[in-house]
PDB file of C-alpha atoms in Angstrom:
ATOM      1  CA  UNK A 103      16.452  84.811 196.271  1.00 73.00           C
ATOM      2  CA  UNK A 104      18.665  86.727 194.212  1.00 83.00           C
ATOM      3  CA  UNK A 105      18.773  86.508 190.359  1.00 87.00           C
ATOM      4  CA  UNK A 106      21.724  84.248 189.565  1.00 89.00           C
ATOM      5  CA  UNK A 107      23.894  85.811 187.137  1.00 90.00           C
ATOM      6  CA  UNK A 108      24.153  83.775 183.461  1.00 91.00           C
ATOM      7  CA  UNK A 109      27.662  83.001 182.541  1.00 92.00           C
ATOM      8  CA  UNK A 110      29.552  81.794 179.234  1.00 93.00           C
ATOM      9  CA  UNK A 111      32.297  78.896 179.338  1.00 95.00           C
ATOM     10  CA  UNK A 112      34.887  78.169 176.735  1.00 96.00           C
ATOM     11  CA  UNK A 113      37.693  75.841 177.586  1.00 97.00           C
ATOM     12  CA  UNK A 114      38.742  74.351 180.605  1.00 98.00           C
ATOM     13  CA  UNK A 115      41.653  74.829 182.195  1.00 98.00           C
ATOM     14  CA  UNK A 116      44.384  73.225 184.502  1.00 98.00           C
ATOM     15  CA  UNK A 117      46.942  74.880 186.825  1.00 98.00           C
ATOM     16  CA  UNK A 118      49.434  72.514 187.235  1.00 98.00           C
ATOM     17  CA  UNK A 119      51.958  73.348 190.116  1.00 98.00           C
ATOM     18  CA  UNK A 120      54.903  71.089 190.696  1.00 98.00           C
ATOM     19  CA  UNK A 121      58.082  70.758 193.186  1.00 98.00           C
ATOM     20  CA  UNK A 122      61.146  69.488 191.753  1.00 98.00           C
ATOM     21  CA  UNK A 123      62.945  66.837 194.376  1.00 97.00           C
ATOM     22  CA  UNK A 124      66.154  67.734 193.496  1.00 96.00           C
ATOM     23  CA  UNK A 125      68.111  65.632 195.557  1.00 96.00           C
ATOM     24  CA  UNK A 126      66.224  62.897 193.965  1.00 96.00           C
ATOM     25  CA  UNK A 127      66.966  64.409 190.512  1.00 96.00           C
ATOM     26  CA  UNK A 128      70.803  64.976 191.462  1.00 95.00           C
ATOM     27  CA  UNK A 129      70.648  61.069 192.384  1.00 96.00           C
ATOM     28  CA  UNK A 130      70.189  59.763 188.952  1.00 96.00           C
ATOM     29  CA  UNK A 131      72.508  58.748 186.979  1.00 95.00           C
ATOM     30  CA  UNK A 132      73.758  61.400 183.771  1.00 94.00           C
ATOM     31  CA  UNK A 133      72.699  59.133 181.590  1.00 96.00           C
ATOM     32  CA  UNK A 134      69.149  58.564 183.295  1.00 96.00           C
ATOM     33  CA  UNK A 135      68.732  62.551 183.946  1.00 96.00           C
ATOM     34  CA  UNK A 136      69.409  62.514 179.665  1.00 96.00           C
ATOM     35  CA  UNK A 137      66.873  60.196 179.252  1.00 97.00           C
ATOM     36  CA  UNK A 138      64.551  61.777 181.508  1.00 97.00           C
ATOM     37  CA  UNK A 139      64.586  65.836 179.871  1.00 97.00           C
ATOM     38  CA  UNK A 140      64.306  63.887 176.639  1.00 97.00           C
ATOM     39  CA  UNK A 141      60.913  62.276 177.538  1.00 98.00           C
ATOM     40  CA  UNK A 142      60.094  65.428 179.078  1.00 98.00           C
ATOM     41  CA  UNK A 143      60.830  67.589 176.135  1.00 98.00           C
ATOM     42  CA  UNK A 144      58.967  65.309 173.828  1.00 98.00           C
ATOM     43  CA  UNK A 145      55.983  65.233 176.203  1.00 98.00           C
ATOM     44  CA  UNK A 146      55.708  69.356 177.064  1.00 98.00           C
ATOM     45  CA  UNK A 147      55.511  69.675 172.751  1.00 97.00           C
ATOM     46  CA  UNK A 148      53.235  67.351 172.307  1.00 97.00           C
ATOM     47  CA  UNK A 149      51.198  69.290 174.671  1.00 98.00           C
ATOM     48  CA  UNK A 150      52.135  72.919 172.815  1.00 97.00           C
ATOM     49  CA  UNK A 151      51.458  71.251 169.766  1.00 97.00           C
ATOM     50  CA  UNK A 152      47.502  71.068 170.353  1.00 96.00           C
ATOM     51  CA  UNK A 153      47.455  74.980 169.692  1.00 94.00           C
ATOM     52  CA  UNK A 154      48.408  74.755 166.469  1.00 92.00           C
ATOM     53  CA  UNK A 155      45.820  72.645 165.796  1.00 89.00           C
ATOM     54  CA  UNK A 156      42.990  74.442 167.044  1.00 90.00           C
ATOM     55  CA  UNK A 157      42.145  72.427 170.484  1.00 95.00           C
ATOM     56  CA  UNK A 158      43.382  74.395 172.971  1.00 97.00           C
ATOM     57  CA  UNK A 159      47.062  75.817 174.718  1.00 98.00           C
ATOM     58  CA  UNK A 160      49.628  75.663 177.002  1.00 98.00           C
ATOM     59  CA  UNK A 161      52.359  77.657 178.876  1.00 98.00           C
ATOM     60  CA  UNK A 162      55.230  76.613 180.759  1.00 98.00           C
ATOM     61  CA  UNK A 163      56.520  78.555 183.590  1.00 98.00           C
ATOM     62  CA  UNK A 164      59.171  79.041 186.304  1.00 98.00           C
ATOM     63  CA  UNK A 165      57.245  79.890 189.925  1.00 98.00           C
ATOM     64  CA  UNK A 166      59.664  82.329 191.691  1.00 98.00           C
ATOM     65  CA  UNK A 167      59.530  82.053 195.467  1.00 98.00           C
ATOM     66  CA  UNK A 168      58.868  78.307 198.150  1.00 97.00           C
ATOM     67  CA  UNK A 169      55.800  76.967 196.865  1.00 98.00           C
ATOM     68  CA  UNK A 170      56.187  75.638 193.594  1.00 98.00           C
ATOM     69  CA  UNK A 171      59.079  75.137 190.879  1.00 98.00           C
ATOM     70  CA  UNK A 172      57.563  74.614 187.430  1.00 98.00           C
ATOM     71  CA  UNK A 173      53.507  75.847 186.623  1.00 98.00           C
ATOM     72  CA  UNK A 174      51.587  74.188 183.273  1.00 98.00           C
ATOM     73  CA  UNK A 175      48.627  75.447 182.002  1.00 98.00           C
ATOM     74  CA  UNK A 176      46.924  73.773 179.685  1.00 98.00           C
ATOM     75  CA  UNK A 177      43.705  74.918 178.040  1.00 98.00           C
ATOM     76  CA  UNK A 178      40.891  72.492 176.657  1.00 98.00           C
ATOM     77  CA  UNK A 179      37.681  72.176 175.165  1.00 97.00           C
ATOM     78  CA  UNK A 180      36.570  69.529 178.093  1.00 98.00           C
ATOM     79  CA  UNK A 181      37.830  68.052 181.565  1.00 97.00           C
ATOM     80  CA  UNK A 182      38.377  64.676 180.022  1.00 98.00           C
ATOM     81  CA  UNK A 183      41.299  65.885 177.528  1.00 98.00           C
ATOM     82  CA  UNK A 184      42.551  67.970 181.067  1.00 98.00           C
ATOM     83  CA  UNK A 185      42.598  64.359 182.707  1.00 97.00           C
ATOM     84  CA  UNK A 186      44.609  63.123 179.826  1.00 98.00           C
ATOM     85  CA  UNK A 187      46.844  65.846 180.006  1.00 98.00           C
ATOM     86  CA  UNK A 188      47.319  65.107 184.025  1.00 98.00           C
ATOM     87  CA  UNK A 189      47.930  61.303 182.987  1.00 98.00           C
ATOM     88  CA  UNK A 190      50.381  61.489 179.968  1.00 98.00           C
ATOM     89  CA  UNK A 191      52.616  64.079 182.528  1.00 98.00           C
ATOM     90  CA  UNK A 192      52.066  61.539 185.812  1.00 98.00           C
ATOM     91  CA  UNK A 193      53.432  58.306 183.563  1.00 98.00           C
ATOM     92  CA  UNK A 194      56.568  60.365 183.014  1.00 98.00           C
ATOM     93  CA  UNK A 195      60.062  59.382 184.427  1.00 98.00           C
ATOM     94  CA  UNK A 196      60.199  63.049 185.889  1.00 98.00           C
ATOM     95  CA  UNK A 197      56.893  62.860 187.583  1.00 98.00           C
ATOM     96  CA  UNK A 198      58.830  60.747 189.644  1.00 98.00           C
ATOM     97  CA  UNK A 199      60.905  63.418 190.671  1.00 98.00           C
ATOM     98  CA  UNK A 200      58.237  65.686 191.472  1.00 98.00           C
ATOM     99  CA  UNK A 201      55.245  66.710 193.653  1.00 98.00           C
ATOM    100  CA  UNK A 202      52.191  68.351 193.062  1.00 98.00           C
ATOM    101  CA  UNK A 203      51.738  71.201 196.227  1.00 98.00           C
ATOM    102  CA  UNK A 204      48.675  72.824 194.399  1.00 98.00           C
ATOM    103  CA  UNK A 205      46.500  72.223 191.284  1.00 98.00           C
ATOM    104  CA  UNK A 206      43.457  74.085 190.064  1.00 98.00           C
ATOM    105  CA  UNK A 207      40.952  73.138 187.569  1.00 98.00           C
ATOM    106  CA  UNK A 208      38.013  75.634 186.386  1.00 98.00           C
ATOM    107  CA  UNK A 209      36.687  76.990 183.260  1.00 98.00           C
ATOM    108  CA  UNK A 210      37.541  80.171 181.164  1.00 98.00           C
ATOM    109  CA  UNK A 211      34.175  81.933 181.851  1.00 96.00           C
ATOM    110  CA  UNK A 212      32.370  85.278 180.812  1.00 93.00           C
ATOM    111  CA  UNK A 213      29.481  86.714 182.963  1.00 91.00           C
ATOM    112  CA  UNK A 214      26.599  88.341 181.894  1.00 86.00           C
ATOM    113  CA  UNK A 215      27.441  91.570 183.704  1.00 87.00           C
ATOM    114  CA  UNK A 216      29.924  92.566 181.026  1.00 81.00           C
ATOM    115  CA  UNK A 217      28.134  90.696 178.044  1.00 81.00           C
ATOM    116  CA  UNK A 218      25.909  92.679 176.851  1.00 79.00           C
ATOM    117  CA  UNK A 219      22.203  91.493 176.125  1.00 78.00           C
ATOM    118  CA  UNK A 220      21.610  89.142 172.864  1.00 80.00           C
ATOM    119  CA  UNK A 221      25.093  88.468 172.367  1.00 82.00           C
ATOM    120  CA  UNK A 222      25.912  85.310 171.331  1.00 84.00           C
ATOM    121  CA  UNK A 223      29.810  85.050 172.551  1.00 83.00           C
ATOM    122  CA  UNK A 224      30.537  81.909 170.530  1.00 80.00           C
ATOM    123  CA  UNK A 225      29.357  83.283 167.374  1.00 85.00           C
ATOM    124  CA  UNK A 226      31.026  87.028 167.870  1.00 87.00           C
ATOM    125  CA  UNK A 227      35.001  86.641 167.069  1.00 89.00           C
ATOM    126  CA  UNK A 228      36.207  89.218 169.773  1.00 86.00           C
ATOM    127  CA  UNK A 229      34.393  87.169 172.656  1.00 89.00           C
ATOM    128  CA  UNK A 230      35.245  83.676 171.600  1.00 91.00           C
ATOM    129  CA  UNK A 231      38.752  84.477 171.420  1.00 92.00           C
ATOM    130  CA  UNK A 232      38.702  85.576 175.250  1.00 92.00           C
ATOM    131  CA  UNK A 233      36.596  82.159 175.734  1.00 95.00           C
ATOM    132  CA  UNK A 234      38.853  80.273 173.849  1.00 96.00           C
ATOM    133  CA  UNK A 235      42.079  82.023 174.410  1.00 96.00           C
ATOM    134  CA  UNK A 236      45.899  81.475 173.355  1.00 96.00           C
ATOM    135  CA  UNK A 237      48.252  81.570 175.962  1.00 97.00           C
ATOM    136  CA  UNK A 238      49.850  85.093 175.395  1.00 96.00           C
ATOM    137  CA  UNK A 239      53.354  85.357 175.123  1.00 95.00           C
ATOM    138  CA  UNK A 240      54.338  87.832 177.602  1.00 98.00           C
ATOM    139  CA  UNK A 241      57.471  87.205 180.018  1.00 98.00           C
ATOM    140  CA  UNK A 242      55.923  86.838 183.138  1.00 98.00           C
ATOM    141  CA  UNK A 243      52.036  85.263 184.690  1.00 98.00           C
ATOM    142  CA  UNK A 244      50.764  85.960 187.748  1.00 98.00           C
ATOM    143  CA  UNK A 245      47.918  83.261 189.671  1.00 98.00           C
ATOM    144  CA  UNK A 246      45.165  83.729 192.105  1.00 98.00           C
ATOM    145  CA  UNK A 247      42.369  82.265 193.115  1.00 98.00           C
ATOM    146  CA  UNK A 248      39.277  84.162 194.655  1.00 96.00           C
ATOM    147  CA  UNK A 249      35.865  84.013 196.212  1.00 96.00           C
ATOM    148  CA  UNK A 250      33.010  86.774 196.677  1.00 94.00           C
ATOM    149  CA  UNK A 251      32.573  87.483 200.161  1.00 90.00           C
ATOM    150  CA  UNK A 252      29.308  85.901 201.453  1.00 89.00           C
ATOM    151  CA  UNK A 253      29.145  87.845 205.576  1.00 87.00           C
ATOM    152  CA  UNK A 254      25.653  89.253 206.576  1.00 80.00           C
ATOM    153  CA  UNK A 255      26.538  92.893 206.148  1.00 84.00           C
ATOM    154  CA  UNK A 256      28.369  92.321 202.690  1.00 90.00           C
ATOM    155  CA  UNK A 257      27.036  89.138 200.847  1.00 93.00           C
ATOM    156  CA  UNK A 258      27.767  89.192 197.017  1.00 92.00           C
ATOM    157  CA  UNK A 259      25.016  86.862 196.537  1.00 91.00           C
ATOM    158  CA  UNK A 260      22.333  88.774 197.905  1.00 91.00           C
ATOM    159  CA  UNK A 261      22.885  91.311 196.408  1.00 92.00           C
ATOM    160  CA  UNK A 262      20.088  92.535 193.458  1.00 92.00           C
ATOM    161  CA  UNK A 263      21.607  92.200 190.180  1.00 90.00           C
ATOM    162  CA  UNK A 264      22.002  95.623 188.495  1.00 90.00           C
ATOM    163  CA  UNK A 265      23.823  96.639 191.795  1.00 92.00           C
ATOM    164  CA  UNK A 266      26.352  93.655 191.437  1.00 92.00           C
ATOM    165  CA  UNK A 267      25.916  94.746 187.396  1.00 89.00           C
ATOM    166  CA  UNK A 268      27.000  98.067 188.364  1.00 90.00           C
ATOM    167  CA  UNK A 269      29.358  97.528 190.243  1.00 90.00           C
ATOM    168  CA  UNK A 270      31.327  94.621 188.051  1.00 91.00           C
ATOM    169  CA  UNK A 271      31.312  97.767 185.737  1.00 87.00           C
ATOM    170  CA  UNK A 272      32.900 100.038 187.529  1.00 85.00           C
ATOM    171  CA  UNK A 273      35.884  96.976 188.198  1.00 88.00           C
ATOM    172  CA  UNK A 274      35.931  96.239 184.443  1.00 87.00           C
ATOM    173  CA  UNK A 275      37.025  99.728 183.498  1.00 88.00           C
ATOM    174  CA  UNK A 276      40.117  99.583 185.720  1.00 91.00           C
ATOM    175  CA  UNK A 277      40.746  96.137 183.729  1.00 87.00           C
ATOM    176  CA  UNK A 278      40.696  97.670 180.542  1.00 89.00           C
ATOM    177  CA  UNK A 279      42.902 100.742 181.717  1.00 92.00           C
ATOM    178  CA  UNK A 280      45.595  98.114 181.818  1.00 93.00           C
ATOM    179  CA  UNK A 281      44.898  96.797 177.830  1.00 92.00           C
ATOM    180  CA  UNK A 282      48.248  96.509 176.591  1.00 93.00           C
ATOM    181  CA  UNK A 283      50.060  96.068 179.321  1.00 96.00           C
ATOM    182  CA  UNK A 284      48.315  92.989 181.485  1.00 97.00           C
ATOM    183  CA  UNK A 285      46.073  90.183 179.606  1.00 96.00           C
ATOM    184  CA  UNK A 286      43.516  88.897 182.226  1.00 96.00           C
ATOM    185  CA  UNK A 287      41.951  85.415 181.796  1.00 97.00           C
ATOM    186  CA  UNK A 288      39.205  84.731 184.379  1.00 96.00           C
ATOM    187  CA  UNK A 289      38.130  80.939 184.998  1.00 98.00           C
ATOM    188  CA  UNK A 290      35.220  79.960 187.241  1.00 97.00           C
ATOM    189  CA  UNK A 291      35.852  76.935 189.283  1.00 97.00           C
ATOM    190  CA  UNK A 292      32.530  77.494 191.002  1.00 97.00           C
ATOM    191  CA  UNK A 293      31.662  73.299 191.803  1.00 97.00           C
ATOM    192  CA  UNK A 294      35.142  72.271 190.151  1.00 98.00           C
ATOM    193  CA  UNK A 295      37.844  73.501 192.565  1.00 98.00           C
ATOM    194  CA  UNK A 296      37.829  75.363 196.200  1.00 97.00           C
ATOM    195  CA  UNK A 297      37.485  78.524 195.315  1.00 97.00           C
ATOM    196  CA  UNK A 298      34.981  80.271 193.005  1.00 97.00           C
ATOM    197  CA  UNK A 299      37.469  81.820 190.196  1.00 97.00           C
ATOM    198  CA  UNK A 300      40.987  81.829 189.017  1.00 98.00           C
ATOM    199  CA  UNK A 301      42.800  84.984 188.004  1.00 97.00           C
ATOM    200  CA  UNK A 302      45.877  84.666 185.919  1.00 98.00           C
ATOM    201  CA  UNK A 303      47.376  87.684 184.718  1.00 98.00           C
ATOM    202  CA  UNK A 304      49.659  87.923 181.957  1.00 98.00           C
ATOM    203  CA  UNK A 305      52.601  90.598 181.508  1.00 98.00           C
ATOM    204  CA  UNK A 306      55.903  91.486 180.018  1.00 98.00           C
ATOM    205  CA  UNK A 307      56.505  93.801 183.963  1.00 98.00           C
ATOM    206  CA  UNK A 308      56.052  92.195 187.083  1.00 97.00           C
ATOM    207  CA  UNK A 309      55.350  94.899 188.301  1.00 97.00           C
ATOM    208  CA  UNK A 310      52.283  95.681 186.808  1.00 97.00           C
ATOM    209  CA  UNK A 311      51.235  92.873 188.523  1.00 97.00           C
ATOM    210  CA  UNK A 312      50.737  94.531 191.947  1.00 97.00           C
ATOM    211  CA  UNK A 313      50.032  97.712 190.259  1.00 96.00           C
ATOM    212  CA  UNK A 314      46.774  96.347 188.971  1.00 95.00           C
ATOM    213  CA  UNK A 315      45.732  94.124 191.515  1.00 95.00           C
ATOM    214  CA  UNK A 316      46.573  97.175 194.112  1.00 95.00           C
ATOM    215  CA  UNK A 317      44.580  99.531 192.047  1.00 94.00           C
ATOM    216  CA  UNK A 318      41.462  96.953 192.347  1.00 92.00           C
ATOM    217  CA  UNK A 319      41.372  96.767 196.073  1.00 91.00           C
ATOM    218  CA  UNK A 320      40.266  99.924 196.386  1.00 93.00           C
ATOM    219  CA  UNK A 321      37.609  99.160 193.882  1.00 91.00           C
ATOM    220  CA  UNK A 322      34.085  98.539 196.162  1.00 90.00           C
ATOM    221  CA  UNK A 323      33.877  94.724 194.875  1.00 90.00           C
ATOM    222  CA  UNK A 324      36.831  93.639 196.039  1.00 92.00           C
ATOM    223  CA  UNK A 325      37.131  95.939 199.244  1.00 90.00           C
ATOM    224  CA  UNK A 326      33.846  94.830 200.462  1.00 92.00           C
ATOM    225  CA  UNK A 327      33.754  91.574 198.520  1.00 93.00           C
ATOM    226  CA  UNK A 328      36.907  90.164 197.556  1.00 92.00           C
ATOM    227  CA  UNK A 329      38.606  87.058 199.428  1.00 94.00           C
ATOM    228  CA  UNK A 330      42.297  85.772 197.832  1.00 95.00           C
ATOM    229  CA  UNK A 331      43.963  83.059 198.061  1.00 97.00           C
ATOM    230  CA  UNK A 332      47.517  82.733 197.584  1.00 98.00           C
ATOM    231  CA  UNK A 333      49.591  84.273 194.701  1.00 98.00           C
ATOM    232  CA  UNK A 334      51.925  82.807 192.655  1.00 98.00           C
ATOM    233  CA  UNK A 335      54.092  84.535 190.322  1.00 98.00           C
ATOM    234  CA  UNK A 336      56.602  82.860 187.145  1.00 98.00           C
ATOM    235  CA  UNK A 337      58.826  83.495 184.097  1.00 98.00           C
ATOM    236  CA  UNK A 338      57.736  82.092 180.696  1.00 98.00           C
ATOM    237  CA  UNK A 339      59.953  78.884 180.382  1.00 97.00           C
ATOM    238  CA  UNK A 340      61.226  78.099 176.918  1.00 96.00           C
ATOM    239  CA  UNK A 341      62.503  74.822 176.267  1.00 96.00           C
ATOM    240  CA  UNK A 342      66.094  76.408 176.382  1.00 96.00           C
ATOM    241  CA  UNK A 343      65.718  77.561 179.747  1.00 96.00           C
ATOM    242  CA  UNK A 344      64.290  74.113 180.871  1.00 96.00           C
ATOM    243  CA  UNK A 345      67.178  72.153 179.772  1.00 96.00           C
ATOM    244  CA  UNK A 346      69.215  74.732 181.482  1.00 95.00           C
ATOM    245  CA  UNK A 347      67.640  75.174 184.626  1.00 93.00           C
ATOM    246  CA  UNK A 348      67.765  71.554 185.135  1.00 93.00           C
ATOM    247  CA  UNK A 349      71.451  71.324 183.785  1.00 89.00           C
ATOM    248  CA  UNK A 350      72.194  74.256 186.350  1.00 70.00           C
ATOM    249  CA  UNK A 351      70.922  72.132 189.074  1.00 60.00           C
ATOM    250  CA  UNK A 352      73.573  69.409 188.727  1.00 58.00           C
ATOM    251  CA  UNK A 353      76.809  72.122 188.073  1.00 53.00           C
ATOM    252  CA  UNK A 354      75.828  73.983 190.780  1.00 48.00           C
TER     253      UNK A 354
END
């Protein structure tokens, strides 16, 4: 058996896709619709609000393309505050106007292949801030989940473990080539979810997006290794732009 490799969890964290029914929307009343983006408002900063107190954060997004209209992410220190997050939204009026397509729940996690040896990643500033991260700021975020490839000729987990060390190396650096222009925040999902890890990538140009993730592909552990699932890509929604978008909805 392979050596397992140790890993390092901070918060939790909760993709939450939804699909606006607009029809449905378009159907209540003005009054009702009023009502409705008030509750909403009041709910979505109640959940911003937890950053400022130190217990986690939260991002609000427009998904471009079919599969999803609106993406939370909420960040917590365990999976029982994520289920009250998923409640408080689900008793809203405007759950009622929406569907969930996709959800994902893992773990912000850091792996012993880029830790290095005796470090305590709770106690050292730089590391707990990537375990227990703020949700940056930039314009646009970019979602993926992935597995490691487990076929007979290339099985991540058989692998020995300064071979998978070396080579999660050699993928880190092309990471960090992209500091200050993408912010990366890896969750494991390993037992939580369907997929082993969630990728969500954080920029100000889309495009960097498919620059990094193209440069990575031809990196040996995800050519050999890597399995994706599907990709979704958003704008940063401010609470402006909410009431708007949903305005826009009924004009148009």
């Amino acid at each position: 058996m392979s050596e397992a490799v140790k890993t390092y969890e901070g918060w939790y964290a909760y993709h939450d896709f939804r699909k606006i029914d607009w029809n449905r929307w378009k159907s209540l009343s003005p009054e009702k619709r009023e009502e409705v983006t008030r509750e909403l408002l009041e709910v979505l900063r109640e959940f911003a609000s937890v950053e400022e107190k130190g217990g986690g954060s939260f991002g609000q997004y427009a998904v471009f393309g079919h599969k999803a209209d609106l993406l939370f992410i909420h960040f917590r220190p365990t999976l029982d505050e994520l289920n009250e997050v998923k409640w408080r939204f689900d008793k809203t009026a405007f759950a009622d106007v929406t569907s969930a397509p996709t959800s994902f729940i893992s773990v912000v996690e850091l792996s012993a292949y880029t830790v290095p040896p005796g470090t305590d990643p709770l106690s050292d500033p730089a590391f707990r801030e990537r375990l227990q991260p703020s949700m940056p700021k930039a314009k646009y975020v970019c979602f993926y989940p992935m597995d490691k490839r487990r076929h007979l000729s290339d099985n991540w987990y058989m692998l020995p473990m300064e071979e998978r060390r070396k080579m999660m190396k050699s993928h880190g650096m092309i990471g960090r080539s992209y500091a200050g222009r993408v912010r990366q925040i890896i969750t494991g999902s390993i037992g939580l979810d369907d997929w082993e890890w969630g990728v969500s990538l954080f920029a100000d140009d889309p495009l960097t997006f498919k620059k990094i993730v193209t440069e990575m592909r031809f990196d040996e552990v995800s050519a050999r290794f890597g399995e994706f699932g599907p990709f979704y890509t958003g704008a940063r929604l401010t609470e402006e732009k909410l009431v708007s978008l949903l305005k826009e909805q009924i004009s148009g």
